[in-house]
Amino acid sequence: MDGFIMRRRLVLAAIEATYGDDAAPTPAANAILTRTVQVRPLAGEDIDRPLLRPYYGNSQSIAGEKHVELTMEVELAGSGTAGEAPAWGVLLRACGFAETVNAGTDVTYNPITGGEESISCFIHRDGVLHKFTGGRGSVSFTVDVNAIPYMTFNFLGLLGEVSNESMPTTADYSAWQTPLPVTNQNTTPLTLHGVQLSFSSLSLDFAVEAVKDMVVGQDSSIKIVDRSPSGTAVVQEPALSLVNLYTKARDASVGEFALTHGTVAGNIIELTGPKVGTSSPTEQDRNGVQMLSVPLTINPDTGNDELVITVK
């Protein structure tokens, strides 16, 4: 045996019709195009045994609650056709977002409270296959200048099988579009509190709190119990007459946030928020130009609207 190859990775994910029931994702219909994949097949806790004996030494711990953890990066791009869901939409749905398809126009993803969907996931690590059901998790967005924007997903899933299986060779990635780099041609300036600001990087962490819930007498599950979105924008320091980010931070002001990436229908992504607060900015040097790193708090307005992703 020559050994398994690290760069041979394939993730399959499908929405479950009933929580915890295997949706049986297939390479032809449910392949996820990833940048990185890391899986912890036996995440969880072990139970210590603090035994007292007339001699020193370990007492073997006992395996406690176990679940699967999956972290992967996915490029941020459209679906290719306005009004069609992007291939990564299934992953957002399992992170507490609702998908609304407006045929021929756009697809929106807004956060929800309760009734979150779940995924079944197969992770092929060359010849090793890991499976989980009941997967839910969180997502973060990274939008850096002169780089490909991407999402990082962190999922928890119910413990499944680990087996040696041949790597599928029929994965269909045709639904995945080529992403656009973050440039002046492809990306608008960042709108913050109604003002357009030049930026070099933006990170948004939706910070969904997904937990393994296990009680005697009830089936185990992965539950979403809260979220606390935040982020950081690195912007070129504006004149105070344009916007005073120091006063905004001091007064705990909130305002609208928006960013549009892409210019052609089918590959346009909009990120918007109605009540984004800014904390104390700190200066950064970028090629000799004075920048400000601005922490963001992403707040709801009427509820379940703090961050909306629109794919056009």
PDB file of C-alpha atoms in Angstrom, residues 42-240:
ATOM      1  CA  LEU A  42     -14.143  11.593  16.945  1.00  0.00           C
ATOM      2  CA  ALA A  43     -14.504  15.075  18.405  1.00  0.00           C
ATOM      3  CA  GLY A  44     -15.986  15.299  21.879  1.00  0.00           C
ATOM      4  CA  GLU A  45     -15.067  14.454  25.417  1.00  0.00           C
ATOM      5  CA  ASP A  46     -13.428  11.590  27.231  1.00  0.00           C
ATOM      6  CA  ILE A  47     -14.358  10.808  30.834  1.00  0.00           C
ATOM      7  CA  ASP A  48     -11.524  10.615  33.348  1.00  0.00           C
ATOM      8  CA  ARG A  49     -11.401   7.916  36.040  1.00  0.00           C
ATOM      9  CA  PRO A  50      -9.743   9.445  39.144  1.00  0.00           C
ATOM     10  CA  LEU A  51      -9.015   6.103  40.804  1.00  0.00           C
ATOM     11  CA  LEU A  52      -7.029   5.840  44.029  1.00  0.00           C
ATOM     12  CA  ARG A  53      -4.536   2.984  44.292  1.00  0.00           C
ATOM     13  CA  PRO A  54      -1.405   2.233  46.328  1.00  0.00           C
ATOM     14  CA  TYR A  55       0.771   3.174  43.323  1.00  0.00           C
ATOM     15  CA  TYR A  56       1.046   5.992  40.812  1.00  0.00           C
ATOM     16  CA  GLY A  57      -0.078   5.745  37.212  1.00  0.00           C
ATOM     17  CA  ASN A  58      -2.846   6.400  34.739  1.00  0.00           C
ATOM     18  CA  SER A  59      -6.367   5.060  34.823  1.00  0.00           C
ATOM     19  CA  GLN A  60      -7.578   4.676  31.257  1.00  0.00           C
ATOM     20  CA  SER A  61     -10.247   7.247  30.472  1.00  0.00           C
ATOM     21  CA  ILE A  62     -13.568   6.178  28.951  1.00  0.00           C
ATOM     22  CA  ALA A  63     -14.899   7.570  25.692  1.00  0.00           C
ATOM     23  CA  GLY A  64     -17.777   9.945  26.360  1.00  0.00           C
ATOM     24  CA  GLU A  65     -19.947  11.899  23.947  1.00  0.00           C
ATOM     25  CA  LYS A  66     -18.535  11.862  20.409  1.00  0.00           C
ATOM     26  CA  HIS A  67     -19.471  13.723  17.263  1.00  0.00           C
ATOM     27  CA  VAL A  68     -17.911  14.767  13.955  1.00  0.00           C
ATOM     28  CA  GLU A  69     -16.442  18.204  13.249  1.00  0.00           C
ATOM     29  CA  LEU A  70     -15.846  19.423   9.706  1.00  0.00           C
ATOM     30  CA  THR A  71     -14.112  22.640   8.655  1.00  0.00           C
ATOM     31  CA  MET A  72     -13.835  23.585   4.990  1.00  0.00           C
ATOM     32  CA  GLU A  73     -13.276  26.618   2.788  1.00  0.00           C
ATOM     33  CA  VAL A  74     -15.485  27.270  -0.248  1.00  0.00           C
ATOM     34  CA  GLU A  75     -15.070  29.980  -2.889  1.00  0.00           C
ATOM     35  CA  LEU A  76     -17.701  32.732  -2.977  1.00  0.00           C
ATOM     36  CA  ALA A  77     -19.237  32.995  -6.449  1.00  0.00           C
ATOM     37  CA  GLY A  78     -22.700  33.130  -7.997  1.00  0.00           C
ATOM     38  CA  SER A  79     -24.774  30.393  -9.572  1.00  0.00           C
ATOM     39  CA  GLY A  80     -24.212  31.426 -13.184  1.00  0.00           C
ATOM     40  CA  THR A  81     -27.866  32.364 -13.670  1.00  0.00           C
ATOM     41  CA  ALA A  82     -29.777  35.102 -11.852  1.00  0.00           C
ATOM     42  CA  GLY A  83     -32.550  33.573  -9.784  1.00  0.00           C
ATOM     43  CA  GLU A  84     -30.914  30.155  -9.386  1.00  0.00           C
ATOM     44  CA  ALA A  85     -29.477  29.027  -6.056  1.00  0.00           C
ATOM     45  CA  PRO A  86     -25.688  28.711  -5.925  1.00  0.00           C
ATOM     46  CA  ALA A  87     -24.165  25.302  -5.304  1.00  0.00           C
ATOM     47  CA  TRP A  88     -23.047  26.370  -1.821  1.00  0.00           C
ATOM     48  CA  GLY A  89     -26.588  27.324  -0.801  1.00  0.00           C
ATOM     49  CA  VAL A  90     -27.142  23.980   0.926  1.00  0.00           C
ATOM     50  CA  LEU A  91     -24.272  24.790   3.293  1.00  0.00           C
ATOM     51  CA  LEU A  92     -25.716  28.190   4.273  1.00  0.00           C
ATOM     52  CA  ARG A  93     -29.094  26.573   4.906  1.00  0.00           C
ATOM     53  CA  ALA A  94     -27.454  24.288   7.471  1.00  0.00           C
ATOM     54  CA  CYS A  95     -25.947  27.371   9.166  1.00  0.00           C
ATOM     55  CA  GLY A  96     -29.302  28.879  10.125  1.00  0.00           C
ATOM     56  CA  PHE A  97     -30.164  30.707   6.891  1.00  0.00           C
ATOM     57  CA  ALA A  98     -33.414  30.518   4.944  1.00  0.00           C
ATOM     58  CA  GLU A  99     -33.189  30.369   1.156  1.00  0.00           C
ATOM     59  CA  THR A 100     -35.691  32.400  -0.879  1.00  0.00           C
ATOM     60  CA  VAL A 101     -35.606  31.937  -4.655  1.00  0.00           C
ATOM     61  CA  ASN A 102     -37.022  34.733  -6.808  1.00  0.00           C
ATOM     62  CA  ALA A 103     -36.971  33.086 -10.228  1.00  0.00           C
ATOM     63  CA  GLY A 104     -35.106  35.084 -12.858  1.00  0.00           C
ATOM     64  CA  THR A 105     -34.082  37.753 -10.355  1.00  0.00           C
ATOM     65  CA  ASP A 106     -32.134  36.664  -7.283  1.00  0.00           C
ATOM     66  CA  VAL A 107     -31.798  34.274  -4.364  1.00  0.00           C
ATOM     67  CA  THR A 108     -31.634  35.646  -0.830  1.00  0.00           C
ATOM     68  CA  TYR A 109     -30.322  34.095   2.362  1.00  0.00           C
ATOM     69  CA  ASN A 110     -31.453  35.580   5.659  1.00  0.00           C
ATOM     70  CA  PRO A 111     -30.880  34.238   9.178  1.00  0.00           C
ATOM     71  CA  ILE A 112     -33.696  32.456  10.989  1.00  0.00           C
ATOM     72  CA  THR A 113     -34.460  31.590  14.587  1.00  0.00           C
ATOM     73  CA  GLY A 114     -35.778  28.041  14.901  1.00  0.00           C
ATOM     74  CA  GLY A 115     -36.569  25.487  12.232  1.00  0.00           C
ATOM     75  CA  GLU A 116     -33.003  25.378  10.915  1.00  0.00           C
ATOM     76  CA  GLU A 117     -32.262  22.768   8.266  1.00  0.00           C
ATOM     77  CA  SER A 118     -29.550  20.131   8.480  1.00  0.00           C
ATOM     78  CA  ILE A 119     -27.241  18.239   6.132  1.00  0.00           C
ATOM     79  CA  SER A 120     -25.934  14.738   5.659  1.00  0.00           C
ATOM     80  CA  CYS A 121     -22.281  14.782   4.708  1.00  0.00           C
ATOM     81  CA  PHE A 122     -19.829  12.274   3.233  1.00  0.00           C
ATOM     82  CA  ILE A 123     -16.149  13.242   3.457  1.00  0.00           C
ATOM     83  CA  HIS A 124     -13.760  11.230   1.312  1.00  0.00           C
ATOM     84  CA  ARG A 125     -10.115  11.508   2.374  1.00  0.00           C
ATOM     85  CA  ASP A 126      -8.632   9.591  -0.521  1.00  0.00           C
ATOM     86  CA  GLY A 127      -9.506   6.013   0.509  1.00  0.00           C
ATOM     87  CA  VAL A 128     -11.054   6.858   3.897  1.00  0.00           C
ATOM     88  CA  LEU A 129     -14.753   7.767   4.068  1.00  0.00           C
ATOM     89  CA  HIS A 130     -16.314   9.631   7.011  1.00  0.00           C
ATOM     90  CA  LYS A 131     -20.072  10.097   7.274  1.00  0.00           C
ATOM     91  CA  PHE A 132     -22.295  12.209   9.468  1.00  0.00           C
ATOM     92  CA  THR A 133     -25.947  13.184   9.610  1.00  0.00           C
ATOM     93  CA  GLY A 134     -27.786  15.998  11.388  1.00  0.00           C
ATOM     94  CA  GLY A 135     -25.070  18.504  10.487  1.00  0.00           C
ATOM     95  CA  ARG A 136     -25.432  22.150  11.493  1.00  0.00           C
ATOM     96  CA  GLY A 137     -22.843  24.855  11.953  1.00  0.00           C
ATOM     97  CA  SER A 138     -21.571  28.354  11.261  1.00  0.00           C
ATOM     98  CA  VAL A 139     -20.005  30.355   8.446  1.00  0.00           C
ATOM     99  CA  SER A 140     -17.572  33.223   8.052  1.00  0.00           C
ATOM    100  CA  PHE A 141     -16.709  35.348   5.005  1.00  0.00           C
ATOM    101  CA  THR A 142     -13.275  36.602   3.913  1.00  0.00           C
ATOM    102  CA  VAL A 143     -13.082  39.327   1.261  1.00  0.00           C
ATOM    103  CA  ASP A 144      -9.497  40.533   0.726  1.00  0.00           C
ATOM    104  CA  VAL A 145      -8.214  42.780  -2.053  1.00  0.00           C
ATOM    105  CA  ASN A 146      -6.536  40.992  -4.978  1.00  0.00           C
ATOM    106  CA  ALA A 147      -7.663  37.609  -3.678  1.00  0.00           C
ATOM    107  CA  ILE A 148     -10.548  35.197  -4.205  1.00  0.00           C
ATOM    108  CA  PRO A 149     -13.344  35.751  -1.672  1.00  0.00           C
ATOM    109  CA  TYR A 150     -14.287  32.645   0.253  1.00  0.00           C
ATOM    110  CA  MET A 151     -16.424  31.225   3.037  1.00  0.00           C
ATOM    111  CA  THR A 152     -15.249  29.066   5.920  1.00  0.00           C
ATOM    112  CA  PHE A 153     -17.801  26.555   7.203  1.00  0.00           C
ATOM    113  CA  ASN A 154     -17.588  24.804  10.575  1.00  0.00           C
ATOM    114  CA  PHE A 155     -20.047  21.931  11.029  1.00  0.00           C
ATOM    115  CA  LEU A 156     -20.910  19.550  13.836  1.00  0.00           C
ATOM    116  CA  GLY A 157     -22.560  16.273  12.893  1.00  0.00           C
ATOM    117  CA  LEU A 158     -23.859  13.125  14.523  1.00  0.00           C
ATOM    118  CA  LEU A 159     -21.310  10.351  14.692  1.00  0.00           C
ATOM    119  CA  GLY A 160     -21.347   8.156  11.599  1.00  0.00           C
ATOM    120  CA  GLU A 161     -19.359   5.399   9.983  1.00  0.00           C
ATOM    121  CA  VAL A 162     -15.668   5.416   9.084  1.00  0.00           C
ATOM    122  CA  SER A 163     -14.717   3.002   6.332  1.00  0.00           C
ATOM    123  CA  ASN A 164     -12.220   2.368   3.578  1.00  0.00           C
ATOM    124  CA  GLU A 165     -13.903   3.216   0.288  1.00  0.00           C
ATOM    125  CA  SER A 166     -12.567   3.997  -3.168  1.00  0.00           C
ATOM    126  CA  MET A 167     -12.537   7.689  -4.026  1.00  0.00           C
ATOM    127  CA  PRO A 168     -15.416   8.489  -6.420  1.00  0.00           C
ATOM    128  CA  THR A 169     -14.270   9.724  -9.819  1.00  0.00           C
ATOM    129  CA  THR A 170     -17.652  11.012 -11.035  1.00  0.00           C
ATOM    130  CA  ALA A 171     -17.958  14.227  -8.989  1.00  0.00           C
ATOM    131  CA  ASP A 172     -19.871  16.859 -10.996  1.00  0.00           C
ATOM    132  CA  TYR A 173     -18.720  20.423 -10.296  1.00  0.00           C
ATOM    133  CA  SER A 174     -20.546  22.028 -13.231  1.00  0.00           C
ATOM    134  CA  ALA A 175     -22.807  24.049 -10.885  1.00  0.00           C
ATOM    135  CA  TRP A 176     -19.773  25.748  -9.335  1.00  0.00           C
ATOM    136  CA  GLN A 177     -18.832  29.025 -10.999  1.00  0.00           C
ATOM    137  CA  THR A 178     -15.387  30.539 -11.402  1.00  0.00           C
ATOM    138  CA  PRO A 179     -14.981  33.233  -8.732  1.00  0.00           C
ATOM    139  CA  LEU A 180     -13.913  36.814  -9.369  1.00  0.00           C
ATOM    140  CA  PRO A 181     -10.967  38.341  -7.524  1.00  0.00           C
ATOM    141  CA  VAL A 182     -11.608  41.337  -5.283  1.00  0.00           C
ATOM    142  CA  THR A 183     -10.564  44.308  -7.431  1.00  0.00           C
ATOM    143  CA  ASN A 184     -11.779  47.771  -8.422  1.00  0.00           C
ATOM    144  CA  GLN A 185     -13.306  46.234 -11.543  1.00  0.00           C
ATOM    145  CA  ASN A 186     -15.267  43.563  -9.677  1.00  0.00           C
ATOM    146  CA  THR A 187     -16.014  45.009  -6.243  1.00  0.00           C
ATOM    147  CA  THR A 188     -17.674  48.166  -4.936  1.00  0.00           C
ATOM    148  CA  PRO A 189     -16.234  50.175  -2.063  1.00  0.00           C
ATOM    149  CA  LEU A 190     -17.542  49.171   1.358  1.00  0.00           C
ATOM    150  CA  THR A 191     -20.587  51.154   2.448  1.00  0.00           C
ATOM    151  CA  LEU A 192     -20.548  51.780   6.201  1.00  0.00           C
ATOM    152  CA  HIS A 193     -23.070  54.053   7.917  1.00  0.00           C
ATOM    153  CA  GLY A 194     -24.092  55.401   4.532  1.00  0.00           C
ATOM    154  CA  VAL A 195     -20.552  56.317   3.423  1.00  0.00           C
ATOM    155  CA  GLN A 196     -18.478  54.531   0.789  1.00  0.00           C
ATOM    156  CA  LEU A 197     -15.005  53.621   2.083  1.00  0.00           C
ATOM    157  CA  SER A 198     -12.021  52.157   0.271  1.00  0.00           C
ATOM    158  CA  PHE A 199     -11.001  48.886   1.925  1.00  0.00           C
ATOM    159  CA  SER A 200      -8.287  46.255   1.762  1.00  0.00           C
ATOM    160  CA  SER A 201      -9.975  43.461   3.697  1.00  0.00           C
ATOM    161  CA  LEU A 202     -13.285  42.484   5.208  1.00  0.00           C
ATOM    162  CA  SER A 203     -14.030  39.538   7.456  1.00  0.00           C
ATOM    163  CA  LEU A 204     -17.486  38.625   8.744  1.00  0.00           C
ATOM    164  CA  ASP A 205     -18.087  35.820  11.219  1.00  0.00           C
ATOM    165  CA  PHE A 206     -21.711  34.776  11.615  1.00  0.00           C
ATOM    166  CA  ALA A 207     -20.735  33.033  14.877  1.00  0.00           C
ATOM    167  CA  VAL A 208     -23.602  30.548  15.055  1.00  0.00           C
ATOM    168  CA  GLU A 209     -23.568  28.608  18.316  1.00  0.00           C
ATOM    169  CA  ALA A 210     -24.158  24.991  17.293  1.00  0.00           C
ATOM    170  CA  VAL A 211     -24.006  22.437  20.108  1.00  0.00           C
ATOM    171  CA  LYS A 212     -24.314  18.687  20.523  1.00  0.00           C
ATOM    172  CA  ASP A 213     -27.402  18.091  22.667  1.00  0.00           C
ATOM    173  CA  MET A 214     -27.530  14.765  24.464  1.00  0.00           C
ATOM    174  CA  VAL A 215     -29.932  13.806  27.243  1.00  0.00           C
ATOM    175  CA  VAL A 216     -31.070  10.387  28.385  1.00  0.00           C
ATOM    176  CA  GLY A 217     -34.454   9.517  26.910  1.00  0.00           C
ATOM    177  CA  GLN A 218     -34.145  11.582  23.753  1.00  0.00           C
ATOM    178  CA  ASP A 219     -32.215  11.175  20.513  1.00  0.00           C
ATOM    179  CA  SER A 220     -28.996  13.182  20.318  1.00  0.00           C
ATOM    180  CA  SER A 221     -28.976  16.144  17.953  1.00  0.00           C
ATOM    181  CA  ILE A 222     -26.989  19.155  16.828  1.00  0.00           C
ATOM    182  CA  LYS A 223     -28.908  22.281  17.825  1.00  0.00           C
ATOM    183  CA  ILE A 224     -28.430  25.933  16.901  1.00  0.00           C
ATOM    184  CA  VAL A 225     -29.011  27.895  20.098  1.00  0.00           C
ATOM    185  CA  ASP A 226     -27.711  31.396  19.387  1.00  0.00           C
ATOM    186  CA  ARG A 227     -25.581  33.592  17.120  1.00  0.00           C
ATOM    187  CA  SER A 228     -23.462  36.713  17.648  1.00  0.00           C
ATOM    188  CA  PRO A 229     -22.153  37.980  14.306  1.00  0.00           C
ATOM    189  CA  SER A 230     -19.142  40.262  14.181  1.00  0.00           C
ATOM    190  CA  GLY A 231     -16.435  41.297  11.776  1.00  0.00           C
ATOM    191  CA  THR A 232     -13.502  43.523  10.948  1.00  0.00           C
ATOM    192  CA  ALA A 233     -13.059  45.970   8.086  1.00  0.00           C
ATOM    193  CA  VAL A 234      -9.671  47.432   7.189  1.00  0.00           C
ATOM    194  CA  VAL A 235     -10.424  50.731   5.444  1.00  0.00           C
ATOM    195  CA  GLN A 236      -8.373  53.613   4.158  1.00  0.00           C
ATOM    196  CA  GLU A 237      -8.679  56.249   6.874  1.00  0.00           C
ATOM    197  CA  PRO A 238     -11.310  58.781   5.752  1.00  0.00           C
ATOM    198  CA  ALA A 239     -11.374  62.489   6.450  1.00  0.00           C
ATOM    199  CA  LEU A 240     -13.357  63.280   9.567  1.00  0.00           C
TER     200      LEU A 240
END
